[in-house]
Amino acid sequence: MIYAYAFVAIAACVAIERFHNRRAKIAIALALAAFLAIAPRFYGNEAVFSILADAAVYVMLALGLNIVVGFAGLLDLGYAAFFAIGAYTYGMLASPQFGLHLPFWVLLFLAAALAALFGALLGAPTLRLHGDYLAIVTLGFGEIVPQIFQNLTKYTGGPNGIAALDIPSFFGHSFGASVMPYYYIALLGIVAALWISRNLRESRLGRAWMAIREDELAAKHAGINVLRSKLAAFAIGASFSGIGGVLFAAKLALVSPDLFGFQVSVLIVSMLVLGGMGNIVGVVVGSLLLTIVNSALLPQINSLVDTTFHTTIDLSNIHFLIYGAILVGIMLFRPEGLLPNRERRDEFHHNGEAEAEA
Amino acid sequence: MSLLELSGVSKRFGALTAVANVTLGVEEGAIFGIIGPNGAGKSTLFNLLTAIYRFDEGCIAIDGTSLAGMTTQEIARLGVARTFQNLRLLGNASALANVMVGEHLLLRANILDALLNTTRERRERAEAEQRARELLRFVGIAGIDEQFARNLSYGTQRRLEIARALAARPRLLLLDEPAAGLNPSEKRDLVALIRSIRDGGATVLLIEHDMGLVMNLCERIAVLDYGEKIAEGTPNEIREHPRVIEAYLGAPA
């Protein structure tokens, strides 16, 4: 069933990408949104919608990272740090930890603002770094932030994290144990993230990012404030994952440092690369696919192997192997990603031609 | 007062003096040429003007404002735009987008406008796009708006880079070897284009190797050799100048 949903969503994304007519695109997007909103009425399996809600959170994260990496061209390998900051904002301010029980809705926005602030703070020292150097420094930040949460035991519960987080409510109606509210909020979050991404791409700021990505020196000569534009990319990108972090933490009712390690940052970068960096719709497809593979396909392959061969092999040990093999395959056969934008498609296409001629 | 004034400007890279004690002034509305053999310091001089390098000595001023300590971006704000010897277009962007990037300083939309796609953002975008199309037509490459810069022919790329520089409505336009790689008919078009840019109100300072083009186009010329200014004057004065002939043809035996 989960595959049916994912298939519909991905097919709709591909269709949006293929159609050139603006109206057709909007019509498909609205139809998809309506389908995803109404679907739970006809099929109420909580386990499926739990995975879909997680997938939706990851789509938000990927869209946020896409602003930093895809738009501004700043390779950030520590993006999970902002996810952690969002999650711990909820964990610390809506739990018995300090006896603070701020409302979920307030914290959504507070976490976005805090993540943006830290995005700018962590971005500031990296502004003059490029390429590999930038990647390594952001990698460092990605390691430091969970370490800080792990070691500030007094405030963050240390390695155990914080449990029994508040269950959010909506005008007095508690979310209870249901995952459906998170699913809907995450869908709304995606709609907002898509809208903002599109606005940014077409804006004066978006053109400045494009110029910085393509040729920083030329951007400076056009009078673009490179440092400020980069900070804006870090801050806006981080704010998306701040919101994602709150949703994630509230749904799980738990935060702990091991949830936000390096593999999460790598996962999100993989989503971008897989889907087609810079292309908003491609990023959505990439993150949906990888989340479904991770949380549905791989566990199912595991149980399938066990029942077929009457074994009790724990395939989760080679989880990353299978996952890696999928990525390697895609990079070999479609290096520009599944749904690239025109720029990247041409870029790889041209390189191919050049090699063929050589 | 001149629009651009350099007095005693020097730039050293280690033991090498790339620009040595250069003094010159470019009048508003002029087409001013800088020539000199390879390695004479011409491009270094341009790079000092846009703060890619910092000068070690002397003073550079635009309309009386000293450039000392200014960043590239601040100098752009003063109304200085340039093209590059080896073209620095945004290859993976459309021709139109390249020119719109050049318009950055004319626009006011801020980060909130960008996030919310406000009326101001949309209005400015429409205006910027309109102006960019006009500029492409002005430099003679209308109809390539949506093509990627990197797929354009060399001559078209050169014009596109000029269009991007003009998009900022500069007071001072620096052209670094604008005719390099162009065929004779493209060079004739370029001369006409540069004249109409000047007639539009910009001051043009250019580096060029093509003597015929420089002599034909520029009202004043400065000659650099080993970083020093060895001559300055009208094309006729330069043509007859003994030190220029020596620098180009070698000292008489």
Coordinates of C-alpha atoms in Angstrom, one line a residue:
Chain A
M1 CA 0.0 0.0 0.0
I2 CA 2.8 2.4 0.9
Y3 CA 4.2 1.7 -2.6
A4 CA 1.0 2.7 -4.2
Y5 CA 1.1 6.0 -2.4
A6 CA 4.7 6.6 -3.2
F7 CA 4.1 5.6 -6.8
V8 CA 1.2 8.0 -7.2
A9 CA 3.2 10.8 -5.7
I10 CA 6.3 10.2 -7.7
A11 CA 4.3 9.7 -10.9
A12 CA 2.6 13.0 -10.3
C13 CA 6.0 14.7 -9.8
V14 CA 7.3 13.2 -13.0
A15 CA 4.2 14.4 -14.8
I16 CA 4.6 17.9 -13.4
E17 CA 8.2 17.9 -14.6
R18 CA 7.3 16.7 -18.1
F19 CA 4.4 19.0 -18.8
H20 CA 5.3 22.4 -20.0
N21 CA 1.9 23.9 -19.6
R22 CA 1.7 25.9 -16.4
R23 CA -2.0 25.2 -15.9
A24 CA -1.4 21.4 -16.4
K25 CA 1.3 21.5 -13.8
I26 CA -0.9 23.3 -11.3
A27 CA -3.8 21.0 -12.0
I28 CA -1.7 17.9 -11.3
A29 CA -0.2 19.4 -8.2
L30 CA -3.7 20.2 -6.8
A31 CA -4.9 16.7 -7.7
L32 CA -2.0 15.1 -5.9
A33 CA -2.5 17.3 -2.9
A34 CA -6.2 16.4 -2.8
F35 CA -5.4 12.7 -3.2
L36 CA -2.9 12.8 -0.3
A37 CA -5.3 14.7 1.9
I38 CA -8.3 12.4 1.3
A39 CA -6.5 9.1 1.1
P40 CA -6.5 8.4 4.8
R41 CA -10.4 8.5 4.8
F42 CA -10.4 5.4 2.6
Y43 CA -7.4 3.6 4.0
G44 CA -6.6 4.2 7.6
N45 CA -3.5 2.1 8.2
E46 CA -1.5 4.0 10.8
A47 CA 1.7 2.2 10.1
V48 CA 1.7 3.3 6.5
F49 CA 0.9 6.9 7.3
S50 CA 3.6 6.9 10.0
I51 CA 6.1 6.1 7.3
L52 CA 4.5 8.7 5.0
A53 CA 4.7 11.3 7.7
D54 CA 8.4 10.6 8.2
A55 CA 8.9 10.7 4.4
A56 CA 7.2 14.1 4.4
V57 CA 9.6 15.4 7.1
Y58 CA 12.5 14.2 5.0
V59 CA 11.1 15.9 2.0
M60 CA 11.1 19.2 4.0
L61 CA 14.7 18.6 5.1
A62 CA 15.8 17.9 1.6
L63 CA 14.0 21.0 0.3
G64 CA 15.9 23.0 3.0
L65 CA 19.2 21.5 2.1
N66 CA 18.5 22.1 -1.5
I67 CA 18.5 25.8 -0.9
V68 CA 22.0 25.6 0.5
V69 CA 23.5 23.0 -1.8
G70 CA 21.3 23.2 -4.9
F71 CA 20.7 26.9 -5.1
A72 CA 23.7 28.5 -3.5
G73 CA 26.1 25.7 -4.3
L74 CA 27.5 25.4 -0.8
L75 CA 28.1 21.7 0.0
D76 CA 26.9 21.2 3.5
L77 CA 27.6 17.8 5.0
G78 CA 26.4 18.7 8.5
Y79 CA 22.8 19.6 7.8
A80 CA 21.5 17.1 10.4
A81 CA 22.8 19.5 13.1
F82 CA 19.9 21.8 12.4
F83 CA 17.4 18.9 12.4
A84 CA 18.8 18.2 15.9
I85 CA 18.5 21.8 17.0
G86 CA 14.8 21.8 15.9
A87 CA 14.1 18.5 17.6
Y88 CA 15.9 19.5 20.8
T89 CA 14.0 22.8 20.9
Y90 CA 10.8 20.8 21.2
G91 CA 12.5 18.2 23.5
M92 CA 13.7 20.8 26.0
L93 CA 10.8 23.3 25.9
A94 CA 7.9 20.8 25.8
S95 CA 8.7 18.1 28.2
P96 CA 9.2 17.4 31.9
Q97 CA 12.9 18.2 31.5
F98 CA 12.5 21.8 32.7
G99 CA 8.8 21.6 33.4
L100 CA 8.3 23.8 30.4
H101 CA 5.4 23.0 28.3
L102 CA 5.3 25.5 25.5
P103 CA 2.7 24.9 22.8
F104 CA 3.7 22.8 19.8
W105 CA 2.6 25.5 17.4
V106 CA 4.7 28.2 19.0
L107 CA 7.7 25.9 19.0
L108 CA 7.3 25.1 15.3
F109 CA 8.1 28.8 14.6
L110 CA 10.6 29.2 17.4
A111 CA 12.5 26.2 16.2
A112 CA 12.6 27.5 12.7
A113 CA 14.0 30.8 14.0
L114 CA 16.5 29.1 16.3
A115 CA 17.7 26.8 13.5
A116 CA 18.0 29.8 11.2
L117 CA 20.0 31.6 13.8
F118 CA 22.4 28.7 14.2
G119 CA 22.5 28.2 10.5
A120 CA 23.8 31.8 10.2
L121 CA 26.2 31.3 13.2
L122 CA 27.6 28.1 11.9
G123 CA 27.7 29.4 8.4
A124 CA 29.6 32.6 9.3
P125 CA 33.0 31.0 9.9
T126 CA 32.7 29.0 6.6
L127 CA 31.9 32.0 4.3
R128 CA 35.4 32.2 2.8
L129 CA 35.8 28.5 2.3
H130 CA 35.0 26.7 -0.9
G131 CA 34.3 23.2 -2.2
D132 CA 36.1 20.5 -0.3
Y133 CA 37.1 22.8 2.6
L134 CA 33.6 23.9 3.2
A135 CA 32.4 20.4 3.1
I136 CA 34.9 19.3 5.7
V137 CA 34.1 22.2 8.1
T138 CA 30.3 21.6 7.8
L139 CA 31.1 17.9 8.4
G140 CA 32.7 19.0 11.7
F141 CA 29.7 21.0 12.7
G142 CA 27.5 18.0 12.0
E143 CA 29.6 16.0 14.4
I144 CA 29.9 18.7 17.1
V145 CA 26.2 19.5 17.5
P146 CA 25.0 16.0 18.5
Q147 CA 28.1 15.7 20.7
I148 CA 27.1 18.8 22.5
F149 CA 23.6 17.5 23.1
Q150 CA 25.1 14.2 24.2
N151 CA 27.4 15.8 26.7
L152 CA 25.2 18.5 28.2
T153 CA 23.6 15.8 30.3
K154 CA 22.2 18.3 32.8
Y155 CA 20.1 20.0 30.1
T156 CA 19.6 17.4 27.4
G157 CA 19.5 14.1 29.2
G158 CA 22.8 13.1 27.8
P159 CA 23.0 9.9 25.7
N160 CA 19.5 8.9 26.8
G161 CA 18.0 12.1 25.5
I162 CA 14.7 13.3 26.7
A163 CA 11.6 11.1 26.7
A164 CA 7.9 11.7 27.3
L165 CA 7.7 14.8 25.3
D166 CA 4.4 16.6 25.3
I167 CA 1.7 15.4 22.9
P168 CA 0.7 18.4 20.9
S169 CA -2.9 19.5 20.7
F170 CA -5.0 21.5 18.3
F171 CA -7.5 23.9 19.9
G172 CA -7.7 21.6 22.9
H173 CA -7.9 18.4 20.9
S174 CA -4.9 16.2 21.8
F175 CA -3.2 14.4 18.9
G176 CA -3.2 11.4 21.2
A177 CA -1.4 8.3 19.8
S178 CA -2.5 9.0 16.2
V179 CA 0.1 9.8 13.6
M180 CA -2.4 11.3 11.2
P181 CA -2.0 14.9 12.5
Y182 CA 1.7 14.7 11.9
Y183 CA 1.0 13.5 8.4
Y184 CA -1.2 16.4 7.6
I185 CA 1.0 19.0 9.2
A186 CA 4.0 17.6 7.3
L187 CA 2.0 17.8 4.1
L188 CA 1.2 21.4 4.8
G189 CA 4.9 21.9 5.6
I190 CA 5.9 20.5 2.2
V191 CA 3.4 22.8 0.4
A192 CA 4.9 25.8 2.2
A193 CA 8.4 24.6 1.6
L194 CA 7.7 24.1 -2.1
W195 CA 6.1 27.5 -2.4
I196 CA 9.0 29.2 -0.6
S197 CA 11.6 27.3 -2.6
R198 CA 10.0 28.4 -5.9
N199 CA 9.7 32.0 -4.7
L200 CA 13.4 32.0 -3.7
R201 CA 14.6 30.5 -7.0
E202 CA 12.9 33.2 -9.1
S203 CA 13.8 36.1 -6.8
R204 CA 16.6 38.6 -6.8
L205 CA 18.2 36.6 -4.0
G206 CA 17.8 33.4 -6.0
R207 CA 19.6 34.9 -8.9
A208 CA 22.4 36.1 -6.6
W209 CA 22.8 32.5 -5.3
M210 CA 22.9 31.3 -8.8
A211 CA 25.6 33.8 -9.7
I212 CA 27.6 32.8 -6.6
R213 CA 27.3 29.1 -7.5
E214 CA 28.4 29.6 -11.0
D215 CA 31.2 32.2 -10.6
E216 CA 31.7 33.9 -7.3
L217 CA 34.1 36.5 -8.7
A218 CA 31.6 37.5 -11.4
A219 CA 28.9 37.8 -8.7
K220 CA 31.0 40.2 -6.7
H221 CA 31.6 42.3 -9.7
A222 CA 27.8 42.6 -10.2
G223 CA 27.7 44.1 -6.7
I224 CA 26.3 41.1 -5.0
N225 CA 27.0 40.9 -1.3
V226 CA 28.4 37.4 -1.4
L227 CA 28.8 36.9 2.3
R228 CA 25.3 38.1 3.2
S229 CA 23.7 36.0 0.4
K230 CA 25.5 32.9 1.6
L231 CA 24.4 33.5 5.2
A232 CA 20.8 33.9 4.0
A233 CA 21.1 30.5 2.3
F234 CA 22.4 28.9 5.4
A235 CA 19.7 30.5 7.6
I236 CA 16.7 29.8 5.3
G237 CA 17.9 26.3 4.6
A238 CA 18.4 25.5 8.3
S239 CA 14.9 26.9 9.2
F240 CA 13.2 24.2 7.1
S241 CA 15.0 21.5 9.1
G242 CA 14.1 23.3 12.4
I243 CA 10.4 22.8 11.6
G244 CA 11.1 19.2 10.5
G245 CA 12.9 18.6 13.7
V246 CA 10.0 19.7 15.8
L247 CA 7.6 17.5 13.9
F248 CA 10.0 14.5 14.1
A249 CA 10.5 14.9 17.9
A250 CA 6.8 15.4 18.7
K251 CA 5.8 12.4 16.6
L252 CA 8.4 10.2 18.3
A253 CA 7.8 11.8 21.7
L254 CA 11.6 11.4 22.2
V255 CA 14.9 13.0 21.3
S256 CA 18.3 11.5 21.6
P257 CA 21.7 12.4 20.1
D258 CA 22.1 9.3 18.0
L259 CA 19.0 10.2 15.9
F260 CA 20.9 13.1 14.3
G261 CA 24.3 11.6 13.4
F262 CA 26.4 11.9 10.2
Q263 CA 24.3 9.2 8.4
V264 CA 21.3 11.6 8.5
S265 CA 23.3 14.3 6.8
V266 CA 24.5 11.9 4.2
L267 CA 21.0 10.5 3.7
I268 CA 19.7 14.0 2.9
V269 CA 22.6 14.9 0.6
S270 CA 21.9 11.5 -1.1
M271 CA 18.3 12.5 -1.6
L272 CA 19.4 15.6 -3.4
V273 CA 21.9 13.9 -5.6
L274 CA 19.5 11.0 -6.4
G275 CA 16.6 13.3 -7.2
G276 CA 18.5 15.9 -9.1
M277 CA 20.2 18.7 -7.2
G278 CA 18.7 22.2 -7.6
N279 CA 15.4 20.9 -9.1
I280 CA 12.6 21.3 -6.6
V281 CA 10.4 18.5 -7.9
G282 CA 13.4 16.2 -8.4
V283 CA 14.4 16.7 -4.7
V284 CA 10.9 15.7 -3.6
V285 CA 11.1 12.5 -5.7
G286 CA 14.6 11.7 -4.4
S287 CA 13.6 12.1 -0.8
L288 CA 10.4 10.1 -1.2
L289 CA 12.2 7.3 -2.9
L290 CA 15.0 7.0 -0.3
T291 CA 12.7 7.2 2.7
I292 CA 10.5 4.5 1.2
V293 CA 13.5 2.3 0.4
N294 CA 14.8 2.8 3.9
S295 CA 11.7 2.4 6.0
A296 CA 9.6 0.1 3.9
L297 CA 11.5 -1.8 1.2
L298 CA 14.6 -2.8 3.1
P299 CA 12.6 -4.2 6.2
Q300 CA 10.4 -6.1 3.7
I301 CA 13.2 -7.6 1.8
N302 CA 14.5 -8.7 5.2
S303 CA 11.4 -10.5 6.2
L304 CA 10.9 -11.9 2.6
V305 CA 14.4 -13.5 2.7
D306 CA 13.6 -14.9 6.1
T307 CA 10.3 -16.5 5.2
T308 CA 11.6 -17.8 1.8
F309 CA 14.7 -19.4 3.1
H310 CA 13.5 -20.1 6.7
T311 CA 16.3 -18.2 8.1
T312 CA 16.6 -15.5 10.8
I313 CA 19.3 -13.4 9.1
D314 CA 19.2 -9.9 10.3
L315 CA 19.6 -8.0 7.1
S316 CA 19.7 -4.7 8.9
N317 CA 23.4 -5.3 9.3
I318 CA 23.8 -5.0 5.5
H319 CA 21.1 -2.3 5.3
F320 CA 23.7 0.2 4.3
L321 CA 25.3 -2.1 1.8
I322 CA 22.0 -2.5 -0.2
Y323 CA 21.3 1.2 0.2
G324 CA 24.8 2.0 -1.1
A325 CA 24.4 -0.4 -4.0
I326 CA 21.3 1.5 -5.1
L327 CA 23.1 4.8 -4.9
V328 CA 26.1 3.5 -6.8
G329 CA 23.8 2.1 -9.5
I330 CA 22.0 5.3 -10.0
M331 CA 25.1 7.4 -10.1
L332 CA 26.5 5.1 -12.8
F333 CA 23.5 5.1 -15.0
R334 CA 22.0 8.5 -14.3
P335 CA 24.6 10.7 -12.7
E336 CA 22.5 13.9 -13.1
G337 CA 19.8 12.4 -10.8
L338 CA 16.4 11.0 -11.6
L339 CA 14.7 14.4 -12.3
P340 CA 17.4 16.9 -13.0
N341 CA 16.8 20.5 -14.0
R342 CA 17.8 21.7 -17.4
E343 CA 21.2 22.9 -16.3
R344 CA 22.3 19.6 -14.8
R345 CA 20.9 17.5 -17.6
D346 CA 22.8 19.5 -20.2
E347 CA 25.9 19.5 -18.1
F348 CA 26.1 15.7 -17.9
H349 CA 24.9 15.3 -21.4
H350 CA 27.6 17.5 -22.7
N351 CA 30.3 15.8 -20.7
G352 CA 29.1 12.5 -22.2
E353 CA 29.5 13.9 -25.7
A354 CA 32.9 15.3 -25.0
E355 CA 34.0 11.9 -23.8
A356 CA 32.6 10.2 -26.8
E357 CA 34.5 12.5 -29.1
A358 CA 37.8 12.1 -27.2
Chain B
M1 CA 38.2 66.5 -12.2
S2 CA 38.6 63.2 -13.9
L3 CA 36.2 60.3 -13.4
L4 CA 39.0 57.9 -12.7
E5 CA 42.3 59.0 -11.2
L6 CA 45.3 57.0 -10.4
S7 CA 48.3 58.5 -8.9
G8 CA 51.6 56.7 -8.2
V9 CA 49.9 53.3 -8.1
S10 CA 52.2 50.3 -7.6
K11 CA 51.5 46.6 -7.1
R12 CA 54.2 44.1 -6.3
F13 CA 54.0 40.3 -6.3
G14 CA 57.1 39.3 -4.4
A15 CA 60.1 40.7 -6.2
L16 CA 58.1 41.4 -9.4
T17 CA 56.6 44.9 -9.8
A18 CA 53.6 44.3 -11.9
V19 CA 52.4 47.9 -11.8
A20 CA 55.0 50.6 -11.1
N21 CA 54.1 54.1 -10.1
V22 CA 51.3 54.6 -12.6
T23 CA 49.6 57.9 -12.8
L24 CA 46.7 58.6 -15.2
G25 CA 43.4 60.2 -15.4
V26 CA 40.3 59.2 -17.4
E27 CA 37.9 62.0 -18.2
E28 CA 34.2 61.5 -17.9
G29 CA 32.7 60.4 -21.3
A30 CA 36.0 59.3 -22.8
I31 CA 37.0 56.1 -24.6
F32 CA 40.4 55.5 -23.1
G33 CA 42.7 52.7 -24.2
I34 CA 45.5 50.9 -22.4
I35 CA 47.9 49.0 -24.5
G36 CA 51.2 47.3 -23.9
P37 CA 53.1 44.1 -24.7
N38 CA 52.1 40.9 -22.9
G39 CA 52.9 41.0 -19.2
A40 CA 53.0 44.8 -19.1
G41 CA 50.6 44.9 -16.2
K42 CA 47.4 45.9 -18.0
S43 CA 45.1 43.2 -16.5
T44 CA 46.8 43.7 -13.1
L45 CA 45.8 47.3 -13.4
F46 CA 42.2 46.4 -14.0
N47 CA 42.3 43.9 -11.1
L48 CA 43.5 46.8 -8.9
L49 CA 40.6 48.9 -10.1
T50 CA 38.0 46.2 -9.0
A51 CA 39.9 45.2 -5.8
I52 CA 40.7 41.7 -7.0
Y53 CA 44.2 42.8 -5.8
R54 CA 45.0 45.5 -3.3
F55 CA 47.5 48.1 -4.5
D56 CA 50.6 48.6 -2.4
E57 CA 51.2 52.2 -3.0
G58 CA 49.5 55.3 -4.4
C59 CA 45.9 56.2 -4.7
I60 CA 43.0 55.3 -7.0
A61 CA 39.8 57.4 -6.9
I62 CA 36.5 57.3 -8.8
D63 CA 34.9 60.7 -9.0
G64 CA 36.9 61.8 -5.9
T65 CA 36.1 58.7 -3.8
S66 CA 39.2 56.8 -2.8
L67 CA 39.1 53.0 -3.5
A68 CA 41.6 52.2 -0.8
G69 CA 40.2 49.4 1.4
M70 CA 37.1 49.0 -0.6
T71 CA 35.8 45.5 -1.6
T72 CA 34.9 44.5 -5.2
Q73 CA 31.2 44.7 -4.3
E74 CA 31.6 48.3 -2.9
I75 CA 33.4 49.4 -6.0
A76 CA 30.6 48.0 -8.1
R77 CA 28.3 50.2 -6.1
L78 CA 30.3 53.2 -7.2
G79 CA 29.2 52.4 -10.7
V80 CA 32.2 50.4 -12.0
A81 CA 31.4 47.4 -14.2
R82 CA 33.8 45.2 -16.1
T83 CA 34.3 42.3 -18.5
F84 CA 37.0 39.7 -18.2
Q85 CA 39.8 38.7 -20.5
N86 CA 38.8 35.0 -20.2
L87 CA 35.0 35.6 -20.0
R88 CA 33.3 34.9 -16.7
L89 CA 29.7 34.2 -17.7
L90 CA 27.4 32.1 -15.6
G91 CA 27.6 29.1 -18.0
N92 CA 24.7 27.1 -16.6
A93 CA 22.3 30.1 -16.7
S94 CA 20.3 31.5 -19.6
A95 CA 21.6 34.6 -21.4
L96 CA 18.6 36.5 -19.9
A97 CA 19.5 35.4 -16.4
N98 CA 23.1 36.5 -16.9
V99 CA 22.0 40.0 -17.7
M100 CA 19.5 40.0 -14.9
V101 CA 22.3 39.2 -12.4
G102 CA 24.1 42.3 -13.8
E103 CA 21.0 44.3 -12.7
H104 CA 21.4 43.3 -9.1
L105 CA 22.2 46.7 -7.8
L106 CA 19.3 48.4 -9.5
L107 CA 16.8 46.2 -7.6
R108 CA 15.7 46.7 -4.0
A109 CA 13.8 43.5 -3.2
N110 CA 15.0 42.0 0.1
I111 CA 14.9 38.6 1.7
L112 CA 11.3 38.9 2.8
D113 CA 10.2 39.9 -0.7
A114 CA 12.1 36.8 -1.9
L115 CA 10.4 34.4 0.6
L116 CA 6.9 35.7 0.0
N117 CA 7.1 36.7 -3.6
T118 CA 5.7 40.1 -2.8
T119 CA 4.4 42.6 -5.3
R120 CA 7.7 44.4 -5.2
E121 CA 9.6 41.3 -6.1
R122 CA 7.3 40.4 -9.0
R123 CA 7.2 44.0 -10.3
E124 CA 11.0 44.3 -10.2
R125 CA 11.5 40.9 -11.8
A126 CA 9.2 41.9 -14.7
E127 CA 11.0 45.2 -15.1
A128 CA 14.5 43.6 -14.9
E129 CA 13.5 41.0 -17.5
Q130 CA 12.2 43.7 -19.8
R131 CA 15.5 45.7 -19.5
A132 CA 17.6 42.6 -20.0
R133 CA 15.8 41.8 -23.2
E134 CA 16.4 45.4 -24.4
L135 CA 20.1 45.1 -23.5
L136 CA 20.5 41.9 -25.4
R137 CA 19.0 43.7 -28.4
F138 CA 21.2 46.7 -27.8
V139 CA 24.4 44.6 -28.0
G140 CA 23.1 42.8 -31.0
I141 CA 22.2 39.4 -29.8
A142 CA 18.4 39.5 -29.5
G143 CA 16.6 36.2 -29.6
I144 CA 19.0 34.1 -27.6
D145 CA 17.3 34.9 -24.3
E146 CA 16.7 31.4 -23.1
Q147 CA 19.9 29.7 -24.3
F148 CA 22.5 28.7 -21.8
A149 CA 25.5 31.1 -21.9
R150 CA 27.9 28.2 -22.3
N151 CA 26.3 27.0 -25.5
L152 CA 26.7 30.4 -27.2
S153 CA 29.3 31.1 -29.8
Y154 CA 32.4 32.9 -28.6
G155 CA 31.5 36.2 -30.2
T156 CA 28.0 36.1 -28.7
Q157 CA 29.5 35.3 -25.3
R158 CA 31.7 38.4 -25.5
R159 CA 28.6 40.6 -26.3
L160 CA 26.6 38.9 -23.5
E161 CA 29.3 39.8 -21.0
I162 CA 29.2 43.4 -22.2
A163 CA 25.4 43.3 -21.8
R164 CA 25.8 42.0 -18.3
A165 CA 28.2 44.8 -17.4
L166 CA 26.0 47.4 -18.9
A167 CA 23.0 46.1 -17.0
A168 CA 24.3 47.8 -13.8
R169 CA 24.2 51.1 -15.7
P170 CA 27.9 51.8 -14.9
R171 CA 29.5 55.2 -15.0
L172 CA 32.8 53.5 -15.8
L173 CA 32.9 50.4 -18.0
L174 CA 36.2 48.4 -18.0
L175 CA 36.6 46.1 -21.0
D176 CA 39.5 43.6 -20.9
E177 CA 40.5 42.7 -24.4
P178 CA 36.9 42.9 -25.8
A179 CA 38.1 42.1 -29.4
A180 CA 40.1 39.1 -28.5
G181 CA 39.1 36.2 -30.7
L182 CA 36.7 38.2 -32.8
N183 CA 36.8 38.2 -36.7
P184 CA 37.1 41.4 -38.6
S185 CA 33.4 41.9 -39.1
E186 CA 32.7 41.3 -35.4
K187 CA 35.4 43.8 -34.6
R188 CA 33.7 46.4 -36.7
D189 CA 30.4 45.8 -34.8
L190 CA 32.3 46.0 -31.5
V191 CA 33.7 49.4 -32.4
A192 CA 30.2 50.7 -33.2
L193 CA 28.9 49.1 -30.0
I194 CA 31.5 50.7 -27.8
R195 CA 30.9 54.1 -29.4
S196 CA 27.2 53.8 -28.7
I197 CA 27.8 52.8 -25.1
R198 CA 29.9 55.9 -24.6
D199 CA 27.2 58.0 -26.3
G200 CA 24.8 56.5 -23.8
G201 CA 26.7 58.2 -21.1
A202 CA 29.3 55.7 -19.8
T203 CA 33.0 56.2 -19.7
V204 CA 34.9 53.4 -21.3
L205 CA 38.4 52.2 -20.3
L206 CA 39.6 49.3 -22.4
I207 CA 42.6 47.0 -22.7
E208 CA 43.3 45.8 -26.2
H209 CA 45.9 44.2 -28.3
D210 CA 44.5 45.0 -31.7
M211 CA 46.3 48.2 -32.6
G212 CA 44.1 49.1 -35.5
L213 CA 41.0 48.9 -33.3
V214 CA 42.6 50.9 -30.5
M215 CA 43.9 53.7 -32.7
N216 CA 40.5 53.9 -34.5
L217 CA 38.3 53.8 -31.3
C218 CA 40.2 55.5 -28.5
E219 CA 40.5 59.2 -27.9
R220 CA 43.4 58.8 -25.5
I221 CA 45.8 55.9 -25.0
A222 CA 48.2 55.0 -22.3
V223 CA 51.0 52.6 -22.9
L224 CA 52.4 50.2 -20.2
D225 CA 55.6 48.4 -20.4
Y226 CA 57.0 46.3 -17.5
G227 CA 54.4 47.9 -15.3
E228 CA 55.4 51.4 -16.0
K229 CA 53.4 54.0 -18.0
I230 CA 55.8 54.9 -20.8
A231 CA 53.5 57.1 -22.8
E232 CA 50.1 58.7 -22.9
G233 CA 48.4 60.7 -25.6
T234 CA 46.2 60.8 -28.6
P235 CA 46.5 57.9 -31.1
N236 CA 48.7 60.0 -33.4
E237 CA 51.0 61.0 -30.6
I238 CA 51.3 57.3 -29.5
R239 CA 52.0 56.1 -33.0
E240 CA 55.0 58.4 -33.2
H241 CA 56.2 58.0 -29.7
P242 CA 59.8 56.7 -29.7
R243 CA 59.5 54.7 -26.4
V244 CA 56.3 53.0 -27.7
I245 CA 58.0 52.0 -30.9
E246 CA 61.0 50.7 -28.9
A247 CA 58.7 48.7 -26.6
Y248 CA 56.9 47.1 -29.5
L249 CA 59.7 46.7 -32.0
G250 CA 62.8 46.6 -29.8
A251 CA 65.5 49.2 -29.4
P252 CA 67.2 50.3 -32.6
A253 CA 70.5 48.4 -33.1

